[in-house]
Amino acid sequence: MERDEVLRNIVQRRIRNLNLMGRCMGMGILICGLNGAGKSTLGKALAEKLNYIFIDVEDLYFPKTDLNYIYASPRTREEVVKFLLDEIKANDNFVFTSVKGDYGETIYPFFQHIVVIDVSKDIRLQRVKNRSFQKFGNRILPDGDLYEQEKRFFDFVESRDENTVEEWVKNIECPIIRVDGTKPIEENISYIIKQISKCNLACSLHKNEE
């Protein structure tokens, strides 16, 4: 009974979303997880595999107007929501990566599946530091001009509540797929595609029974 109720809610949500949008929706996949979980890497690879457009929230927040430091001029949340909605409306099938998908009721209906990446804090933090060094090199070291900025970000990543994503996901009426972010990318992609196919088939069968 519990499984049937979950499927019924998913089907009803999709039908409601179709009516709200007034068109045939494509497939929107949200990949979420804390900093350093590997969202962008997995998202790009999944989008390429499915031939979907890839949207990274970091690209929306930071327009790279200052090539000396790409995080110098962040957009406002309102601007990000607008740019995100424009991208989604222009591309039916997309993979979007963000820590969470809490961008308002206008955006939420476009997410058909949510992938949650789980990685331990120590691995995530090391990934974040490695990525920063790859981008900025010695500038993030104690004598570098970006040391203070990047150190603040590292401290933020380390102190961020581990339940940030889970607290958001538990209230979402959407199929949730969980993956281990330390596993090979191809293995996770295969698993995600398989789970999406299973869910879509189950939803179709359940809808036909009504």
PDB file of C-alpha atoms in Angstrom:
ATOM      1  CA  MET A   1       0.000   0.000   0.000  1.00  0.00           C
ATOM      2  CA  GLU A   2       2.777   2.429   0.871  1.00  0.00           C
ATOM      3  CA  ARG A   3       4.511   1.852  -2.486  1.00  0.00           C
ATOM      4  CA  ASP A   4       1.222   2.356  -4.366  1.00  0.00           C
ATOM      5  CA  GLU A   5       0.611   5.589  -2.512  1.00  0.00           C
ATOM      6  CA  VAL A   6       4.074   6.896  -3.399  1.00  0.00           C
ATOM      7  CA  LEU A   7       3.554   6.059  -7.073  1.00  0.00           C
ATOM      8  CA  ARG A   8       0.092   7.619  -7.038  1.00  0.00           C
ATOM      9  CA  ASN A   9       1.490  10.848  -5.608  1.00  0.00           C
ATOM     10  CA  ILE A  10       4.235  10.938  -8.233  1.00  0.00           C
ATOM     11  CA  VAL A  11       1.785  10.373 -11.091  1.00  0.00           C
ATOM     12  CA  GLN A  12      -0.628  12.986  -9.766  1.00  0.00           C
ATOM     13  CA  ARG A  13       2.201  15.476  -9.343  1.00  0.00           C
ATOM     14  CA  ARG A  14       3.359  14.979 -12.916  1.00  0.00           C
ATOM     15  CA  ILE A  15      -0.149  15.377 -14.302  1.00  0.00           C
ATOM     16  CA  ARG A  16      -0.640  18.512 -12.199  1.00  0.00           C
ATOM     17  CA  ASN A  17       2.647  19.913 -13.457  1.00  0.00           C
ATOM     18  CA  LEU A  18       1.708  19.230 -17.058  1.00  0.00           C
ATOM     19  CA  ASN A  19      -1.543  21.117 -16.585  1.00  0.00           C
ATOM     20  CA  LEU A  20       0.241  24.010 -14.905  1.00  0.00           C
ATOM     21  CA  MET A  21       2.828  24.324 -17.650  1.00  0.00           C
ATOM     22  CA  GLY A  22       0.342  23.929 -20.461  1.00  0.00           C
ATOM     23  CA  ARG A  23       2.755  21.853 -22.516  1.00  0.00           C
ATOM     24  CA  CYS A  24       4.490  18.497 -22.643  1.00  0.00           C
ATOM     25  CA  MET A  25       7.307  18.631 -20.130  1.00  0.00           C
ATOM     26  CA  GLY A  26      10.631  17.026 -20.838  1.00  0.00           C
ATOM     27  CA  MET A  27      12.938  15.501 -18.289  1.00  0.00           C
ATOM     28  CA  GLY A  28      14.526  17.614 -15.570  1.00  0.00           C
ATOM     29  CA  ILE A  29      17.106  15.937 -13.353  1.00  0.00           C
ATOM     30  CA  LEU A  30      18.469  17.687 -10.266  1.00  0.00           C
ATOM     31  CA  ILE A  31      21.778  16.469  -8.873  1.00  0.00           C
ATOM     32  CA  CYS A  32      22.337  17.733  -5.354  1.00  0.00           C
ATOM     33  CA  GLY A  33      24.850  17.272  -2.561  1.00  0.00           C
ATOM     34  CA  LEU A  34      27.144  19.267  -0.322  1.00  0.00           C
ATOM     35  CA  ASN A  35      30.223  21.105  -1.572  1.00  0.00           C
ATOM     36  CA  GLY A  36      32.804  18.700  -2.952  1.00  0.00           C
ATOM     37  CA  ALA A  37      30.337  15.843  -3.451  1.00  0.00           C
ATOM     38  CA  GLY A  38      31.080  15.763  -7.177  1.00  0.00           C
ATOM     39  CA  LYS A  39      27.845  17.247  -8.510  1.00  0.00           C
ATOM     40  CA  SER A  40      29.325  19.063 -11.489  1.00  0.00           C
ATOM     41  CA  THR A  41      31.486  16.141 -12.587  1.00  0.00           C
ATOM     42  CA  LEU A  42      28.604  13.670 -12.418  1.00  0.00           C
ATOM     43  CA  GLY A  43      26.126  16.164 -13.856  1.00  0.00           C
ATOM     44  CA  LYS A  44      28.228  16.966 -16.914  1.00  0.00           C
ATOM     45  CA  ALA A  45      28.848  13.295 -17.615  1.00  0.00           C
ATOM     46  CA  LEU A  46      25.171  12.376 -17.186  1.00  0.00           C
ATOM     47  CA  ALA A  47      24.022  15.250 -19.394  1.00  0.00           C
ATOM     48  CA  GLU A  48      26.476  14.211 -22.094  1.00  0.00           C
ATOM     49  CA  LYS A  49      25.329  10.586 -21.865  1.00  0.00           C
ATOM     50  CA  LEU A  50      21.660  11.568 -22.209  1.00  0.00           C
ATOM     51  CA  ASN A  51      22.316  14.410 -24.659  1.00  0.00           C
ATOM     52  CA  TYR A  52      20.680  16.849 -22.223  1.00  0.00           C
ATOM     53  CA  ILE A  53      21.714  20.427 -21.548  1.00  0.00           C
ATOM     54  CA  PHE A  54      23.867  20.849 -18.445  1.00  0.00           C
ATOM     55  CA  ILE A  55      23.164  23.704 -16.016  1.00  0.00           C
ATOM     56  CA  ASP A  56      25.466  24.362 -13.056  1.00  0.00           C
ATOM     57  CA  VAL A  57      24.250  26.760 -10.374  1.00  0.00           C
ATOM     58  CA  GLU A  58      27.795  28.083  -9.984  1.00  0.00           C
ATOM     59  CA  ASP A  59      27.732  29.313 -13.588  1.00  0.00           C
ATOM     60  CA  LEU A  60      24.454  31.111 -12.872  1.00  0.00           C
ATOM     61  CA  TYR A  61      25.728  32.759  -9.696  1.00  0.00           C
ATOM     62  CA  PHE A  62      29.132  33.773 -11.033  1.00  0.00           C
ATOM     63  CA  PRO A  63      29.094  35.307 -14.548  1.00  0.00           C
ATOM     64  CA  LYS A  64      32.908  35.459 -14.767  1.00  0.00           C
ATOM     65  CA  THR A  65      32.986  39.191 -15.448  1.00  0.00           C
ATOM     66  CA  ASP A  66      36.251  39.442 -13.496  1.00  0.00           C
ATOM     67  CA  LEU A  67      38.711  36.949 -14.970  1.00  0.00           C
ATOM     68  CA  ASN A  68      41.156  37.705 -12.158  1.00  0.00           C
ATOM     69  CA  TYR A  69      38.769  36.109  -9.643  1.00  0.00           C
ATOM     70  CA  ILE A  70      35.653  34.405 -11.005  1.00  0.00           C
ATOM     71  CA  TYR A  71      33.771  34.674  -7.684  1.00  0.00           C
ATOM     72  CA  ALA A  72      34.191  38.450  -7.433  1.00  0.00           C
ATOM     73  CA  SER A  73      30.716  39.550  -8.597  1.00  0.00           C
ATOM     74  CA  PRO A  74      27.994  37.057  -7.664  1.00  0.00           C
ATOM     75  CA  ARG A  75      24.471  37.548  -8.946  1.00  0.00           C
ATOM     76  CA  THR A  76      21.550  37.834  -6.542  1.00  0.00           C
ATOM     77  CA  ARG A  77      19.339  34.845  -5.814  1.00  0.00           C
ATOM     78  CA  GLU A  78      16.508  36.519  -7.722  1.00  0.00           C
ATOM     79  CA  GLU A  79      18.721  36.889 -10.785  1.00  0.00           C
ATOM     80  CA  VAL A  80      19.795  33.258 -10.536  1.00  0.00           C
ATOM     81  CA  VAL A  81      16.182  32.055 -10.392  1.00  0.00           C
ATOM     82  CA  LYS A  82      15.343  34.108 -13.479  1.00  0.00           C
ATOM     83  CA  PHE A  83      18.338  32.812 -15.461  1.00  0.00           C
ATOM     84  CA  LEU A  84      17.615  29.254 -14.338  1.00  0.00           C
ATOM     85  CA  LEU A  85      13.979  29.465 -15.412  1.00  0.00           C
ATOM     86  CA  ASP A  86      15.002  30.897 -18.786  1.00  0.00           C
ATOM     87  CA  GLU A  87      17.429  28.011 -19.323  1.00  0.00           C
ATOM     88  CA  ILE A  88      14.850  25.409 -18.317  1.00  0.00           C
ATOM     89  CA  LYS A  89      12.123  26.837 -20.533  1.00  0.00           C
ATOM     90  CA  ALA A  90      14.496  26.930 -23.489  1.00  0.00           C
ATOM     91  CA  ASN A  91      15.573  23.309 -22.970  1.00  0.00           C
ATOM     92  CA  ASP A  92      13.015  20.640 -22.096  1.00  0.00           C
ATOM     93  CA  ASN A  93      15.628  18.063 -21.094  1.00  0.00           C
ATOM     94  CA  PHE A  94      18.262  19.210 -18.629  1.00  0.00           C
ATOM     95  CA  VAL A  95      20.561  18.186 -15.788  1.00  0.00           C
ATOM     96  CA  PHE A  96      20.881  20.839 -13.085  1.00  0.00           C
ATOM     97  CA  THR A  97      23.474  20.719 -10.308  1.00  0.00           C
ATOM     98  CA  SER A  98      23.118  22.562  -7.007  1.00  0.00           C
ATOM     99  CA  VAL A  99      23.523  21.869  -3.288  1.00  0.00           C
ATOM    100  CA  LYS A 100      19.720  21.913  -3.058  1.00  0.00           C
ATOM    101  CA  GLY A 101      16.900  22.668  -5.464  1.00  0.00           C
ATOM    102  CA  ASP A 102      15.143  25.235  -3.304  1.00  0.00           C
ATOM    103  CA  TYR A 103      14.559  27.876  -5.963  1.00  0.00           C
ATOM    104  CA  GLY A 104      10.854  28.385  -5.456  1.00  0.00           C
ATOM    105  CA  GLU A 105       7.558  26.932  -6.610  1.00  0.00           C
ATOM    106  CA  THR A 106       8.136  28.166 -10.163  1.00  0.00           C
ATOM    107  CA  ILE A 107      11.224  25.979 -10.587  1.00  0.00           C
ATOM    108  CA  TYR A 108      10.305  22.933  -8.526  1.00  0.00           C
ATOM    109  CA  PRO A 109       7.742  21.374 -10.946  1.00  0.00           C
ATOM    110  CA  PHE A 110      10.432  20.967 -13.603  1.00  0.00           C
ATOM    111  CA  PHE A 111      12.373  18.434 -11.499  1.00  0.00           C
ATOM    112  CA  GLN A 112      11.255  14.927 -12.472  1.00  0.00           C
ATOM    113  CA  HIS A 113      14.043  13.122 -10.617  1.00  0.00           C
ATOM    114  CA  ILE A 114      16.469  14.117  -7.868  1.00  0.00           C
ATOM    115  CA  VAL A 115      19.876  12.508  -7.427  1.00  0.00           C
ATOM    116  CA  VAL A 116      21.514  12.860  -4.008  1.00  0.00           C
ATOM    117  CA  ILE A 117      25.283  12.322  -3.872  1.00  0.00           C
ATOM    118  CA  ASP A 118      26.701  11.107  -0.577  1.00  0.00           C
ATOM    119  CA  VAL A 119      30.396  11.669   0.249  1.00  0.00           C
ATOM    120  CA  SER A 120      32.084  11.951   3.658  1.00  0.00           C
ATOM    121  CA  LYS A 121      33.142  15.400   4.859  1.00  0.00           C
ATOM    122  CA  ASP A 122      36.884  14.722   4.840  1.00  0.00           C
ATOM    123  CA  ILE A 123      36.834  13.636   1.197  1.00  0.00           C
ATOM    124  CA  ARG A 124      34.608  16.548   0.192  1.00  0.00           C
ATOM    125  CA  LEU A 125      36.820  19.102   1.914  1.00  0.00           C
ATOM    126  CA  GLN A 126      39.957  17.718   0.277  1.00  0.00           C
ATOM    127  CA  ARG A 127      38.240  17.830  -3.110  1.00  0.00           C
ATOM    128  CA  VAL A 128      37.243  21.450  -2.563  1.00  0.00           C
ATOM    129  CA  LYS A 129      40.803  22.412  -1.649  1.00  0.00           C
ATOM    130  CA  ASN A 130      42.247  20.518  -4.614  1.00  0.00           C
ATOM    131  CA  ARG A 131      39.782  22.174  -6.982  1.00  0.00           C
ATOM    132  CA  SER A 132      40.633  25.600  -5.603  1.00  0.00           C
ATOM    133  CA  PHE A 133      44.350  24.996  -6.088  1.00  0.00           C
ATOM    134  CA  GLN A 134      43.741  23.813  -9.654  1.00  0.00           C
ATOM    135  CA  LYS A 135      41.883  27.048 -10.389  1.00  0.00           C
ATOM    136  CA  PHE A 136      44.073  29.552  -8.584  1.00  0.00           C
ATOM    137  CA  GLY A 137      47.372  27.846  -7.810  1.00  0.00           C
ATOM    138  CA  ASN A 138      49.672  29.547  -5.295  1.00  0.00           C
ATOM    139  CA  ARG A 139      47.265  32.466  -4.948  1.00  0.00           C
ATOM    140  CA  ILE A 140      45.367  30.489  -2.273  1.00  0.00           C
ATOM    141  CA  LEU A 141      48.489  29.853  -0.173  1.00  0.00           C
ATOM    142  CA  PRO A 142      49.184  31.971   2.977  1.00  0.00           C
ATOM    143  CA  ASP A 143      51.125  34.610   1.036  1.00  0.00           C
ATOM    144  CA  GLY A 144      48.683  34.669  -1.885  1.00  0.00           C
ATOM    145  CA  ASP A 145      46.116  37.374  -2.665  1.00  0.00           C
ATOM    146  CA  LEU A 146      43.215  34.885  -2.479  1.00  0.00           C
ATOM    147  CA  TYR A 147      44.245  33.186   0.751  1.00  0.00           C
ATOM    148  CA  GLU A 148      41.676  34.883   3.004  1.00  0.00           C
ATOM    149  CA  GLN A 149      38.758  34.476   0.573  1.00  0.00           C
ATOM    150  CA  GLU A 150      39.408  30.809  -0.058  1.00  0.00           C
ATOM    151  CA  LYS A 151      40.122  30.047   3.603  1.00  0.00           C
ATOM    152  CA  ARG A 152      36.717  31.494   4.522  1.00  0.00           C
ATOM    153  CA  PHE A 153      35.132  29.218   1.952  1.00  0.00           C
ATOM    154  CA  PHE A 154      37.010  26.161   3.226  1.00  0.00           C
ATOM    155  CA  ASP A 155      35.872  26.980   6.770  1.00  0.00           C
ATOM    156  CA  PHE A 156      32.293  27.307   5.519  1.00  0.00           C
ATOM    157  CA  VAL A 157      32.434  23.915   3.796  1.00  0.00           C
ATOM    158  CA  GLU A 158      33.842  22.286   6.930  1.00  0.00           C
ATOM    159  CA  SER A 159      31.240  23.817   9.255  1.00  0.00           C
ATOM    160  CA  ARG A 160      28.217  23.363   7.002  1.00  0.00           C
ATOM    161  CA  ASP A 161      25.461  21.234   8.517  1.00  0.00           C
ATOM    162  CA  GLU A 162      25.725  17.676   7.177  1.00  0.00           C
ATOM    163  CA  ASN A 163      21.919  17.444   7.136  1.00  0.00           C
ATOM    164  CA  THR A 164      21.460  20.463   4.853  1.00  0.00           C
ATOM    165  CA  VAL A 165      20.508  18.400   1.816  1.00  0.00           C
ATOM    166  CA  GLU A 166      18.607  15.692   3.697  1.00  0.00           C
ATOM    167  CA  GLU A 167      16.405  18.216   5.493  1.00  0.00           C
ATOM    168  CA  TRP A 168      15.356  19.629   2.125  1.00  0.00           C
ATOM    169  CA  VAL A 169      14.958  16.305   0.323  1.00  0.00           C
ATOM    170  CA  LYS A 170      12.721  14.704   2.961  1.00  0.00           C
ATOM    171  CA  ASN A 171       9.930  17.159   2.136  1.00  0.00           C
ATOM    172  CA  ILE A 172      10.137  16.670  -1.638  1.00  0.00           C
ATOM    173  CA  GLU A 173       7.434  14.789  -3.565  1.00  0.00           C
ATOM    174  CA  CYS A 174       9.734  13.460  -6.237  1.00  0.00           C
ATOM    175  CA  PRO A 175      11.645  10.226  -6.944  1.00  0.00           C
ATOM    176  CA  ILE A 176      14.964  10.309  -5.065  1.00  0.00           C
ATOM    177  CA  ILE A 177      17.996   8.405  -6.344  1.00  0.00           C
ATOM    178  CA  ARG A 178      20.971   8.066  -4.004  1.00  0.00           C
ATOM    179  CA  VAL A 179      24.518   7.421  -5.171  1.00  0.00           C
ATOM    180  CA  ASP A 180      27.927   7.041  -3.549  1.00  0.00           C
ATOM    181  CA  GLY A 181      30.070   9.903  -4.811  1.00  0.00           C
ATOM    182  CA  THR A 182      33.278   7.910  -4.362  1.00  0.00           C
ATOM    183  CA  LYS A 183      32.241   5.309  -6.939  1.00  0.00           C
ATOM    184  CA  PRO A 184      33.308   5.553 -10.606  1.00  0.00           C
ATOM    185  CA  ILE A 185      31.307   8.082 -12.649  1.00  0.00           C
ATOM    186  CA  GLU A 186      30.217   5.517 -15.242  1.00  0.00           C
ATOM    187  CA  GLU A 187      28.935   3.190 -12.531  1.00  0.00           C
ATOM    188  CA  ASN A 188      26.811   5.945 -11.008  1.00  0.00           C
ATOM    189  CA  ILE A 189      25.523   7.049 -14.414  1.00  0.00           C
ATOM    190  CA  SER A 190      24.423   3.506 -15.269  1.00  0.00           C
ATOM    191  CA  TYR A 191      22.679   3.200 -11.910  1.00  0.00           C
ATOM    192  CA  ILE A 192      20.904   6.554 -12.287  1.00  0.00           C
ATOM    193  CA  ILE A 193      19.647   5.772 -15.787  1.00  0.00           C
ATOM    194  CA  LYS A 194      18.425   2.359 -14.655  1.00  0.00           C
ATOM    195  CA  GLN A 195      16.546   3.845 -11.689  1.00  0.00           C
ATOM    196  CA  ILE A 196      14.961   6.554 -13.842  1.00  0.00           C
ATOM    197  CA  SER A 197      13.795   3.937 -16.348  1.00  0.00           C
ATOM    198  CA  LYS A 198      12.288   1.818 -13.572  1.00  0.00           C
ATOM    199  CA  CYS A 199      10.480   4.783 -12.067  1.00  0.00           C
ATOM    200  CA  ASN A 200       9.112   5.970 -15.407  1.00  0.00           C
ATOM    201  CA  LEU A 201       7.856   2.482 -16.219  1.00  0.00           C
ATOM    202  CA  ALA A 202       6.213   2.133 -12.805  1.00  0.00           C
ATOM    203  CA  CYS A 203       4.551   5.526 -13.177  1.00  0.00           C
ATOM    204  CA  SER A 204       3.244   4.652 -16.645  1.00  0.00           C
ATOM    205  CA  LEU A 205       1.811   1.342 -15.466  1.00  0.00           C
ATOM    206  CA  HIS A 206       0.227   2.927 -12.421  1.00  0.00           C
ATOM    207  CA  LYS A 207      -1.300   5.705 -14.524  1.00  0.00           C
ATOM    208  CA  ASN A 208      -2.803   3.179 -16.942  1.00  0.00           C
ATOM    209  CA  GLU A 209      -4.413   1.328 -14.047  1.00  0.00           C
ATOM    210  CA  GLU A 210      -6.324   4.419 -12.912  1.00  0.00           C
TER     211      GLU A 210
END
